[in-house]
Structure formats: structure tokens, C-alpha cells
């Protein structure tokens, strides 16, 4: 039974507790939370997306969202300032994980990079193929085939999965070969000191030698520069390979505040590596694909919480290209032509 004294003590304790907690309650209602140092600060948020439908997005191992055709991500608000582990999972894809910092009154953004784990490669043709190139105007691949005494140039149509009619009699060489430039309906080549212009009829899957016309017989300065540099689709980001230093870097070109995936104006993605090929990841400006060592790799520009580098393909010394208008990779490795899907059906 409560005595009068106990009742008074309980009453005054309740009054004191009410006034002590009222500022905290009001602060919470206004969007304030305690941070890791027990300071009351305005909350922030996280916005995480994924290109792959059906991705599961986790915050500190707690499922927050499964993406669908209409919603490719999730916005998580009212988060206390601090570090959070974001994990994105999808069956038959490599898991993606990043630790991100949430700041007061700001939204931290990130986009998962999911790479198929298996069942995404197929050998298209076996042979002694090497020197892969891809047209900048059409879904068309070019490479050489070693026939022993001679080497011949082959063209492959990835959409149809067919070779252009045998062009061995047109373009065969002994020692040197160079792609000078692609044309909307052809190509200019240099082989064994000879310059040839080849015209294509892609519908009929044929090729023929035509006069050089007003085409320059060698690369101009812009074409030479393009050998070791790439621009994203919007021309906001430039990727460049510094061959002498073995450095692959990405640079933000716009005279604006750079996006979340740039911590600095220039990001060094790889150093001390011999890069055989590199391209922007299809449809993205925040990731690249590069071939070096024994594989082909996907690399994030975003280094927050550690830069993710994923294996797309491992073999001997693969080289790759992404055909014009397509989202799949085509590679040459150990003399074979291989297709590699970046998204599973």
C-alpha cells in the first residue's frame, strides 16, 4: 500500500521525468536521434538501388526491400548519423556489400553492382583467334585467325551469331595488322604495309574491298587518344589508362559538385597493372570493366567503405569488347570466342 509520502515522491518523480523527457520526445518528433557519441542530432537517410529486379536490400543484416519492376530501390529515413552496412543479394549473383556513412540532414546514395556468379558464359567458336575489336557504329566484331602460314581477318555478327562470309581471300597477312578506323558501313585496315578499305553489307553478310577515297591512311590525333581513353554515355566521366604507370583512373569532367561515387575529382581504380581492355559498364557511369591478369573484372568508381572489384570471367589472358548497342561482353581467350552475359535471364 502506498503511503502519503510515497505518493508524493512518485508524483514529483513523474513530474520531473515528464519535463526531463519532454525535450527528447519533442526532438524525436522533429527528426532528431542520438548518434554513436550519444549526441542528439538531426537524422539522415539512405537511398540504395539495384539494376537487377528481385534484389534484396539489407540494412545491418535486416531486410528492408525486395526490388521489383516498378521500384528499383529503397529510401530509408530517420537514421541516426553513423555507419551502416548495406548488403544487396540476388540468387546466382555475387553479393554486394558496402559500409556507408549517414550524415545529419543528408541522404547518402549508392547503387549496387551485381555480377552473375555462374551460368553466364558460352563458347561461341573455337579456333586460333586473337586481336579483338568492336565497331563503334554496328554490333560487329573483328579479330584475326592464325592459319599457320597466314593470318586472316574475320568478322562476327553477335546478334545473329554468325560470321560474315569468309573474308580470308580479302584480308590475309603475314606479320603486321592494325585497325585504322571504323566507318558506318565498313572499316579501314592496315596490314603488311598495305591500306585497305572494306565495305560491309550486313544484311547479306558480305564484305568487299572498295577504293580508299578520302579516308586518311593512318589514325588522326583524336583516334590515337581514344585508344587509352573512354567517355561515359553522358560524357560526364572520363576513364583513362596511363600505360607507362599502369594506372586506370576515372575523372569527373563537369564544372559542378561531383556525384556520390566520386570522393575526389580523380579516382585511381587500378595501379601497377597492364590493362588489355577497358570500357564503362553498360548503362552506368559509376563502374568500369577491365581485362588484366587472368581475368575480366568489374570495378566500382565509388571507394566509400572500400571499392568493390568483382570477377566477371577468369581464364588465361582474356581480351574483351562490348558490341555496339548490346549489354553482353564478347571475349577472346585461349584462341576461343566467348560470350559473357552481365545479367541472367
Tab-separated table of C-alpha atoms in Angstrom:
chain	number	residue	atom	x	y	z
A	1	UNK	CA	0.000	0.000	0.000
A	2	UNK	CA	1.309	3.419	-0.952
A	3	UNK	CA	1.695	5.840	1.889
A	4	UNK	CA	1.088	9.560	1.501
A	5	UNK	CA	4.860	10.157	1.410
A	6	UNK	CA	5.384	7.532	-1.276
A	7	UNK	CA	2.538	9.020	-3.292
A	8	UNK	CA	4.153	12.463	-3.117
A	9	UNK	CA	7.556	11.060	-4.110
A	10	UNK	CA	6.027	9.183	-7.061
A	11	UNK	CA	4.082	12.276	-8.104
A	12	UNK	CA	7.084	14.585	-8.076
A	13	UNK	CA	9.255	11.927	-9.756
A	14	UNK	CA	6.691	11.663	-12.551
A	15	UNK	CA	6.635	15.450	-12.944
A	16	UNK	CA	10.437	15.628	-13.095
A	17	UNK	CA	10.619	12.684	-15.524
A	18	UNK	CA	7.984	14.308	-17.726
A	19	UNK	CA	9.842	17.601	-18.007
A	20	UNK	CA	13.201	15.813	-18.377
A	21	UNK	CA	11.999	13.595	-21.211
A	22	UNK	CA	9.791	16.155	-22.944
A	23	UNK	CA	12.678	17.797	-24.876
A	24	UNK	CA	13.856	14.365	-26.028
A	25	UNK	CA	10.348	13.389	-27.155
A	26	UNK	CA	9.944	16.691	-28.980
A	27	UNK	CA	13.380	16.274	-30.556
A	28	UNK	CA	12.477	12.761	-31.737
A	29	UNK	CA	9.240	14.045	-33.218
A	30	UNK	CA	11.254	16.663	-35.105
A	31	UNK	CA	13.568	14.033	-36.549
A	32	UNK	CA	16.462	14.050	-34.089
A	33	UNK	CA	18.249	10.907	-32.916
A	34	UNK	CA	21.242	10.044	-30.759
A	35	UNK	CA	24.390	9.361	-32.770
A	36	UNK	CA	27.235	6.972	-31.888
A	37	UNK	CA	28.608	9.530	-29.400
A	38	UNK	CA	25.209	9.999	-27.724
A	39	UNK	CA	24.772	13.450	-29.186
A	40	UNK	CA	21.264	14.418	-30.236
A	41	UNK	CA	21.462	15.230	-33.936
A	42	UNK	CA	19.113	15.611	-36.881
A	43	UNK	CA	18.608	12.306	-38.713
A	44	UNK	CA	19.727	11.400	-42.211
A	45	UNK	CA	18.765	8.780	-44.757
A	46	UNK	CA	19.966	6.142	-47.210
A	47	UNK	CA	18.849	5.614	-50.803
A	48	UNK	CA	20.008	2.304	-52.287
A	49	UNK	CA	19.140	0.993	-55.765
A	50	UNK	CA	19.866	-2.055	-57.909
A	51	UNK	CA	19.530	-2.639	-61.657
A	52	UNK	CA	18.576	-6.282	-61.127
A	53	UNK	CA	14.889	-6.926	-60.409
A	54	UNK	CA	14.291	-9.075	-57.335
A	55	UNK	CA	17.342	-7.806	-55.449
A	56	UNK	CA	17.103	-7.974	-51.665
A	57	UNK	CA	18.399	-4.872	-49.883
A	58	UNK	CA	19.549	-5.287	-46.277
A	59	UNK	CA	20.419	-2.654	-43.676
A	60	UNK	CA	22.699	-4.087	-40.967
A	61	UNK	CA	21.507	-7.610	-41.938
A	62	UNK	CA	17.806	-6.627	-41.751
A	63	UNK	CA	15.786	-6.976	-44.966
A	64	UNK	CA	14.418	-3.583	-45.984
A	65	UNK	CA	13.230	-4.109	-49.562
A	66	UNK	CA	12.956	-6.586	-52.421
A	67	UNK	CA	13.069	-4.646	-55.675
A	68	UNK	CA	10.567	-5.133	-58.486
A	69	UNK	CA	9.864	-3.799	-61.967
A	70	UNK	CA	8.323	-0.609	-60.570
A	71	UNK	CA	10.699	0.026	-57.671
A	72	UNK	CA	14.421	-0.468	-58.202
A	73	UNK	CA	15.475	0.673	-54.755
A	74	UNK	CA	14.519	1.827	-51.292
A	75	UNK	CA	14.738	5.016	-49.257
A	76	UNK	CA	15.449	4.509	-45.563
A	77	UNK	CA	14.901	7.633	-43.459
A	78	UNK	CA	15.117	8.652	-39.782
A	79	UNK	CA	18.566	7.099	-39.383
A	80	UNK	CA	20.885	8.313	-36.642
A	81	UNK	CA	24.153	9.704	-38.011
A	82	UNK	CA	26.714	6.912	-38.143
A	83	UNK	CA	27.934	3.941	-40.182
A	84	UNK	CA	25.595	1.324	-41.663
A	85	UNK	CA	26.296	-1.900	-43.528
A	86	UNK	CA	24.326	-2.243	-46.758
A	87	UNK	CA	24.078	-5.663	-48.395
A	88	UNK	CA	22.325	-6.465	-51.678
A	89	UNK	CA	21.660	-10.098	-52.573
A	90	UNK	CA	20.221	-11.880	-55.589
A	91	UNK	CA	20.248	-15.601	-56.332
A	92	UNK	CA	23.053	-16.655	-58.716
A	93	UNK	CA	24.730	-13.244	-58.373
A	94	UNK	CA	27.745	-12.263	-56.312
A	95	UNK	CA	26.714	-10.431	-53.149
A	96	UNK	CA	27.342	-6.690	-52.958
A	97	UNK	CA	28.229	-5.008	-49.689
A	98	UNK	CA	29.305	-1.536	-48.619
A	99	UNK	CA	29.575	0.319	-45.312
A	100	UNK	CA	28.205	3.837	-45.733
A	101	UNK	CA	28.230	6.888	-43.514
A	102	UNK	CA	24.892	8.588	-42.818
A	103	UNK	CA	25.213	12.287	-42.028
A	104	UNK	CA	22.828	14.642	-40.308
A	105	UNK	CA	20.158	16.118	-42.608
A	106	UNK	CA	21.648	14.418	-45.683
A	107	UNK	CA	20.694	11.431	-47.840
A	108	UNK	CA	23.527	9.018	-48.655
A	109	UNK	CA	23.082	7.409	-52.068
A	110	UNK	CA	24.509	4.204	-53.503
A	111	UNK	CA	23.848	1.818	-56.383
A	112	UNK	CA	24.629	-1.877	-56.108
A	113	UNK	CA	26.763	-3.573	-58.745
A	114	UNK	CA	25.571	-7.165	-59.111
A	115	UNK	CA	27.581	-9.593	-61.229
A	116	UNK	CA	26.383	-13.096	-62.242
A	117	UNK	CA	28.116	-15.813	-60.247
A	118	UNK	CA	27.650	-18.624	-62.782
A	119	UNK	CA	25.783	-19.800	-65.906
A	120	UNK	CA	26.665	-16.644	-67.860
A	121	UNK	CA	29.445	-17.761	-70.241
A	122	UNK	CA	29.265	-19.615	-73.542
A	123	UNK	CA	31.948	-20.593	-76.062
A	124	UNK	CA	30.739	-19.325	-79.444
A	125	UNK	CA	33.572	-20.511	-81.690
A	126	UNK	CA	36.843	-22.353	-81.186
A	127	UNK	CA	39.978	-21.510	-83.116
A	128	UNK	CA	43.231	-19.596	-83.003
A	129	UNK	CA	41.577	-16.179	-82.684
A	130	UNK	CA	43.292	-13.039	-81.352
A	131	UNK	CA	43.192	-9.230	-81.564
A	132	UNK	CA	39.528	-8.487	-80.763
A	133	UNK	CA	37.961	-5.192	-81.943
A	134	UNK	CA	34.377	-3.885	-81.972
A	135	UNK	CA	32.674	-1.460	-84.363
A	136	UNK	CA	31.582	1.883	-82.925
A	137	UNK	CA	28.668	2.008	-85.397
A	138	UNK	CA	27.244	-1.526	-85.581
A	139	UNK	CA	27.096	-4.696	-83.470
A	140	UNK	CA	30.077	-6.177	-85.305
A	141	UNK	CA	33.289	-7.780	-84.058
A	142	UNK	CA	36.630	-8.059	-85.839
A	143	UNK	CA	39.525	-10.360	-84.972
A	144	UNK	CA	42.327	-12.307	-86.609
A	145	UNK	CA	42.647	-16.056	-87.023
A	146	UNK	CA	46.047	-17.723	-87.198
A	147	UNK	CA	46.007	-20.226	-90.049
A	148	UNK	CA	49.663	-21.197	-89.729
A	149	UNK	CA	51.325	-19.785	-92.815
A	150	UNK	CA	48.893	-16.868	-92.990
A	151	UNK	CA	46.630	-14.882	-90.712
A	152	UNK	CA	43.176	-13.825	-91.858
A	153	UNK	CA	40.719	-11.225	-90.566
A	154	UNK	CA	37.279	-12.456	-89.510
A	155	UNK	CA	34.067	-10.535	-88.796
A	156	UNK	CA	31.374	-11.807	-86.447
A	157	UNK	CA	27.777	-10.595	-86.035
A	158	UNK	CA	26.876	-11.162	-82.345
A	159	UNK	CA	23.145	-10.527	-82.762
A	160	UNK	CA	22.819	-13.172	-85.478
A	161	UNK	CA	25.557	-15.351	-84.002
A	162	UNK	CA	27.127	-15.697	-87.459
A	163	UNK	CA	30.334	-14.850	-89.265
A	164	UNK	CA	30.331	-12.612	-92.302
A	165	UNK	CA	31.059	-14.733	-95.376
A	166	UNK	CA	34.656	-15.970	-95.386
A	167	UNK	CA	36.852	-12.906	-95.916
A	168	UNK	CA	40.176	-14.760	-95.916
A	169	UNK	CA	40.824	-14.041	-99.608
A	170	UNK	CA	40.129	-10.322	-98.956
A	171	UNK	CA	42.255	-9.698	-95.870
A	172	UNK	CA	45.129	-12.010	-95.118
A	173	UNK	CA	48.533	-11.014	-93.845
A	174	UNK	CA	51.871	-12.350	-92.657
A	175	UNK	CA	53.067	-10.081	-89.846
A	176	UNK	CA	51.522	-6.687	-89.097
A	177	UNK	CA	47.882	-5.692	-88.768
A	178	UNK	CA	46.198	-2.510	-87.498
A	179	UNK	CA	42.627	-1.293	-87.346
A	180	UNK	CA	42.878	2.307	-88.568
A	181	UNK	CA	39.233	3.308	-88.094
A	182	UNK	CA	35.687	2.055	-88.195
A	183	UNK	CA	33.242	3.504	-90.722
A	184	UNK	CA	29.431	3.402	-90.614
A	185	UNK	CA	29.422	0.697	-93.305
A	186	UNK	CA	32.962	-0.529	-93.253
A	187	UNK	CA	36.476	-0.264	-91.904
A	188	UNK	CA	39.948	0.958	-92.882
A	189	UNK	CA	42.719	-1.560	-92.193
A	190	UNK	CA	46.482	-1.648	-92.455
A	191	UNK	CA	48.213	-4.997	-92.903
A	192	UNK	CA	51.759	-5.766	-94.012
A	193	UNK	CA	52.135	-2.122	-95.056
A	194	UNK	CA	49.009	-2.133	-97.247
A	195	UNK	CA	45.993	0.104	-96.616
A	196	UNK	CA	42.584	-1.323	-97.484
A	197	UNK	CA	39.042	-0.062	-97.104
A	198	UNK	CA	36.486	-2.820	-96.612
A	199	UNK	CA	32.765	-2.185	-97.154
A	200	UNK	CA	30.106	-4.333	-95.468
A	201	UNK	CA	26.637	-5.397	-96.457
A	202	UNK	CA	25.498	-6.600	-93.047
A	203	UNK	CA	22.116	-7.726	-94.343
A	204	UNK	CA	23.698	-10.014	-96.912
A	205	UNK	CA	26.591	-10.799	-94.532
A	206	UNK	CA	29.203	-9.961	-97.175
A	207	UNK	CA	32.282	-7.736	-97.427
A	208	UNK	CA	34.306	-6.337	-100.317
A	209	UNK	CA	37.353	-4.131	-100.939
A	210	UNK	CA	36.499	-0.621	-102.192
A	211	UNK	CA	38.642	2.444	-103.038
A	212	UNK	CA	40.100	4.279	-100.039
A	213	UNK	CA	38.510	7.539	-101.194
A	214	UNK	CA	39.141	10.496	-98.892
A	215	UNK	CA	39.848	8.338	-95.843
A	216	UNK	CA	43.176	9.013	-94.130
A	217	UNK	CA	45.553	6.021	-94.262
A	218	UNK	CA	46.522	6.377	-90.584
A	219	UNK	CA	44.953	7.388	-87.273
A	220	UNK	CA	44.493	11.079	-86.544
A	221	UNK	CA	45.312	12.591	-83.128
A	222	UNK	CA	41.772	12.134	-81.787
A	223	UNK	CA	41.757	8.461	-82.786
A	224	UNK	CA	45.146	7.910	-81.161
A	225	UNK	CA	43.943	9.491	-77.912
A	226	UNK	CA	40.812	7.333	-77.942
A	227	UNK	CA	42.927	4.179	-77.704
A	228	UNK	CA	43.541	4.793	-73.992
A	229	UNK	CA	40.514	6.888	-73.010
A	230	UNK	CA	36.753	6.371	-72.731
A	231	UNK	CA	33.769	8.631	-72.008
A	232	UNK	CA	30.538	7.547	-70.364
A	233	UNK	CA	27.269	7.909	-72.312
A	234	UNK	CA	26.589	11.411	-70.943
A	235	UNK	CA	30.236	12.484	-71.382
A	236	UNK	CA	30.450	13.457	-67.700
A	237	UNK	CA	33.090	10.892	-66.734
A	238	UNK	CA	36.368	10.106	-68.468
A	239	UNK	CA	38.249	6.859	-67.883
A	240	UNK	CA	41.897	6.802	-68.900
A	241	UNK	CA	44.672	4.225	-68.884
A	242	UNK	CA	48.163	5.590	-68.254
A	243	UNK	CA	50.147	2.776	-69.800
A	244	UNK	CA	53.608	3.805	-68.581
A	245	UNK	CA	52.386	3.930	-64.979
A	246	UNK	CA	49.988	1.003	-65.172
A	247	UNK	CA	47.195	3.232	-63.835
A	248	UNK	CA	43.500	3.159	-64.719
A	249	UNK	CA	41.736	6.257	-63.443
A	250	UNK	CA	38.337	7.956	-63.699
A	251	UNK	CA	37.804	11.732	-63.740
A	252	UNK	CA	34.716	13.915	-63.274
A	253	UNK	CA	34.581	16.388	-66.186
A	254	UNK	CA	31.690	18.676	-65.275
A	255	UNK	CA	32.242	22.007	-63.539
A	256	UNK	CA	29.801	21.012	-60.801
A	257	UNK	CA	29.867	19.220	-57.475
A	258	UNK	CA	30.770	15.662	-58.356
A	259	UNK	CA	28.323	12.825	-57.659
A	260	UNK	CA	28.327	10.438	-54.709
A	261	UNK	CA	30.567	7.879	-56.408
A	262	UNK	CA	33.437	10.377	-56.678
A	263	UNK	CA	35.246	11.216	-53.436
A	264	UNK	CA	37.802	13.283	-55.370
A	265	UNK	CA	37.936	14.835	-58.813
A	266	UNK	CA	40.124	11.924	-59.949
A	267	UNK	CA	39.833	8.349	-58.716
A	268	UNK	CA	42.656	5.841	-59.178
A	269	UNK	CA	40.967	2.491	-59.813
A	270	UNK	CA	43.972	0.296	-60.646
A	271	UNK	CA	47.707	0.804	-60.422
A	272	UNK	CA	50.705	-1.297	-61.410
A	273	UNK	CA	48.647	-3.407	-63.826
A	274	UNK	CA	48.891	-3.997	-67.555
A	275	UNK	CA	45.367	-3.339	-68.829
A	276	UNK	CA	44.466	-5.149	-72.045
A	277	UNK	CA	40.991	-3.631	-72.479
A	278	UNK	CA	38.629	-1.398	-70.513
A	279	UNK	CA	35.147	0.030	-71.033
A	280	UNK	CA	32.383	1.631	-68.983
A	281	UNK	CA	29.950	-0.895	-67.576
A	282	UNK	CA	26.919	-0.854	-69.933
A	283	UNK	CA	24.353	1.743	-68.899
A	284	UNK	CA	26.432	3.054	-65.996
A	285	UNK	CA	28.866	5.876	-65.361
A	286	UNK	CA	29.892	4.687	-61.882
A	287	UNK	CA	31.584	1.412	-62.864
A	288	UNK	CA	34.043	0.055	-65.418
A	289	UNK	CA	35.056	-3.302	-66.835
A	290	UNK	CA	38.755	-4.045	-67.291
A	291	UNK	CA	40.802	-7.007	-68.501
A	292	UNK	CA	44.089	-7.646	-66.734
A	293	UNK	CA	45.942	-10.600	-65.273
A	294	UNK	CA	43.986	-13.794	-65.835
A	295	UNK	CA	40.531	-12.250	-65.882
A	296	UNK	CA	37.918	-9.659	-66.722
A	297	UNK	CA	36.807	-7.556	-63.769
A	298	UNK	CA	34.044	-5.116	-62.815
A	299	UNK	CA	35.272	-2.117	-60.829
A	300	UNK	CA	33.331	0.498	-58.908
A	301	UNK	CA	34.466	4.111	-59.033
A	302	UNK	CA	32.921	4.604	-55.579
A	303	UNK	CA	35.568	3.943	-52.924
A	304	UNK	CA	33.407	4.707	-49.873
A	305	UNK	CA	33.578	1.795	-47.485
A	306	UNK	CA	36.096	0.093	-49.779
A	307	UNK	CA	35.994	-0.170	-53.572
A	308	UNK	CA	34.345	-3.379	-54.798
A	309	UNK	CA	36.107	-5.324	-57.565
A	310	UNK	CA	34.267	-8.374	-58.898
A	311	UNK	CA	35.411	-11.182	-61.163
A	312	UNK	CA	33.330	-11.417	-64.344
A	313	UNK	CA	35.438	-14.077	-66.039
A	314	UNK	CA	38.663	-15.935	-65.270
A	315	UNK	CA	40.805	-17.747	-67.826
A	316	UNK	CA	44.298	-17.242	-69.231
A	317	UNK	CA	44.731	-13.752	-70.672
A	318	UNK	CA	41.271	-12.739	-71.925
A	319	UNK	CA	40.604	-9.656	-74.011
A	320	UNK	CA	37.061	-8.325	-74.407
A	321	UNK	CA	34.791	-5.893	-76.184
A	322	UNK	CA	31.167	-4.787	-75.703
A	323	UNK	CA	29.453	-4.737	-79.135
A	324	UNK	CA	27.643	-1.561	-80.116
A	325	UNK	CA	24.134	-1.397	-78.631
A	326	UNK	CA	24.492	-4.624	-76.635
A	327	UNK	CA	24.881	-5.289	-72.909
A	328	UNK	CA	26.874	-8.505	-73.151
A	329	UNK	CA	30.628	-8.959	-73.252
A	330	UNK	CA	32.418	-10.853	-76.007
A	331	UNK	CA	35.879	-12.131	-75.171
A	332	UNK	CA	38.778	-13.944	-76.777
A	333	UNK	CA	40.681	-16.315	-74.517
A	334	UNK	CA	42.977	-19.227	-75.400
A	335	UNK	CA	42.004	-18.659	-79.047
A	336	UNK	CA	38.258	-19.058	-78.456
A	337	UNK	CA	35.379	-16.599	-78.902
A	338	UNK	CA	33.255	-16.428	-75.743
A	339	UNK	CA	30.047	-14.560	-74.872
A	340	UNK	CA	29.530	-13.389	-71.288
A	341	UNK	CA	26.163	-12.174	-70.006
A	342	UNK	CA	26.093	-9.377	-67.432
A	343	UNK	CA	22.500	-10.165	-66.444
A	344	UNK	CA	20.836	-13.557	-66.192
A	345	UNK	CA	17.511	-14.303	-67.882
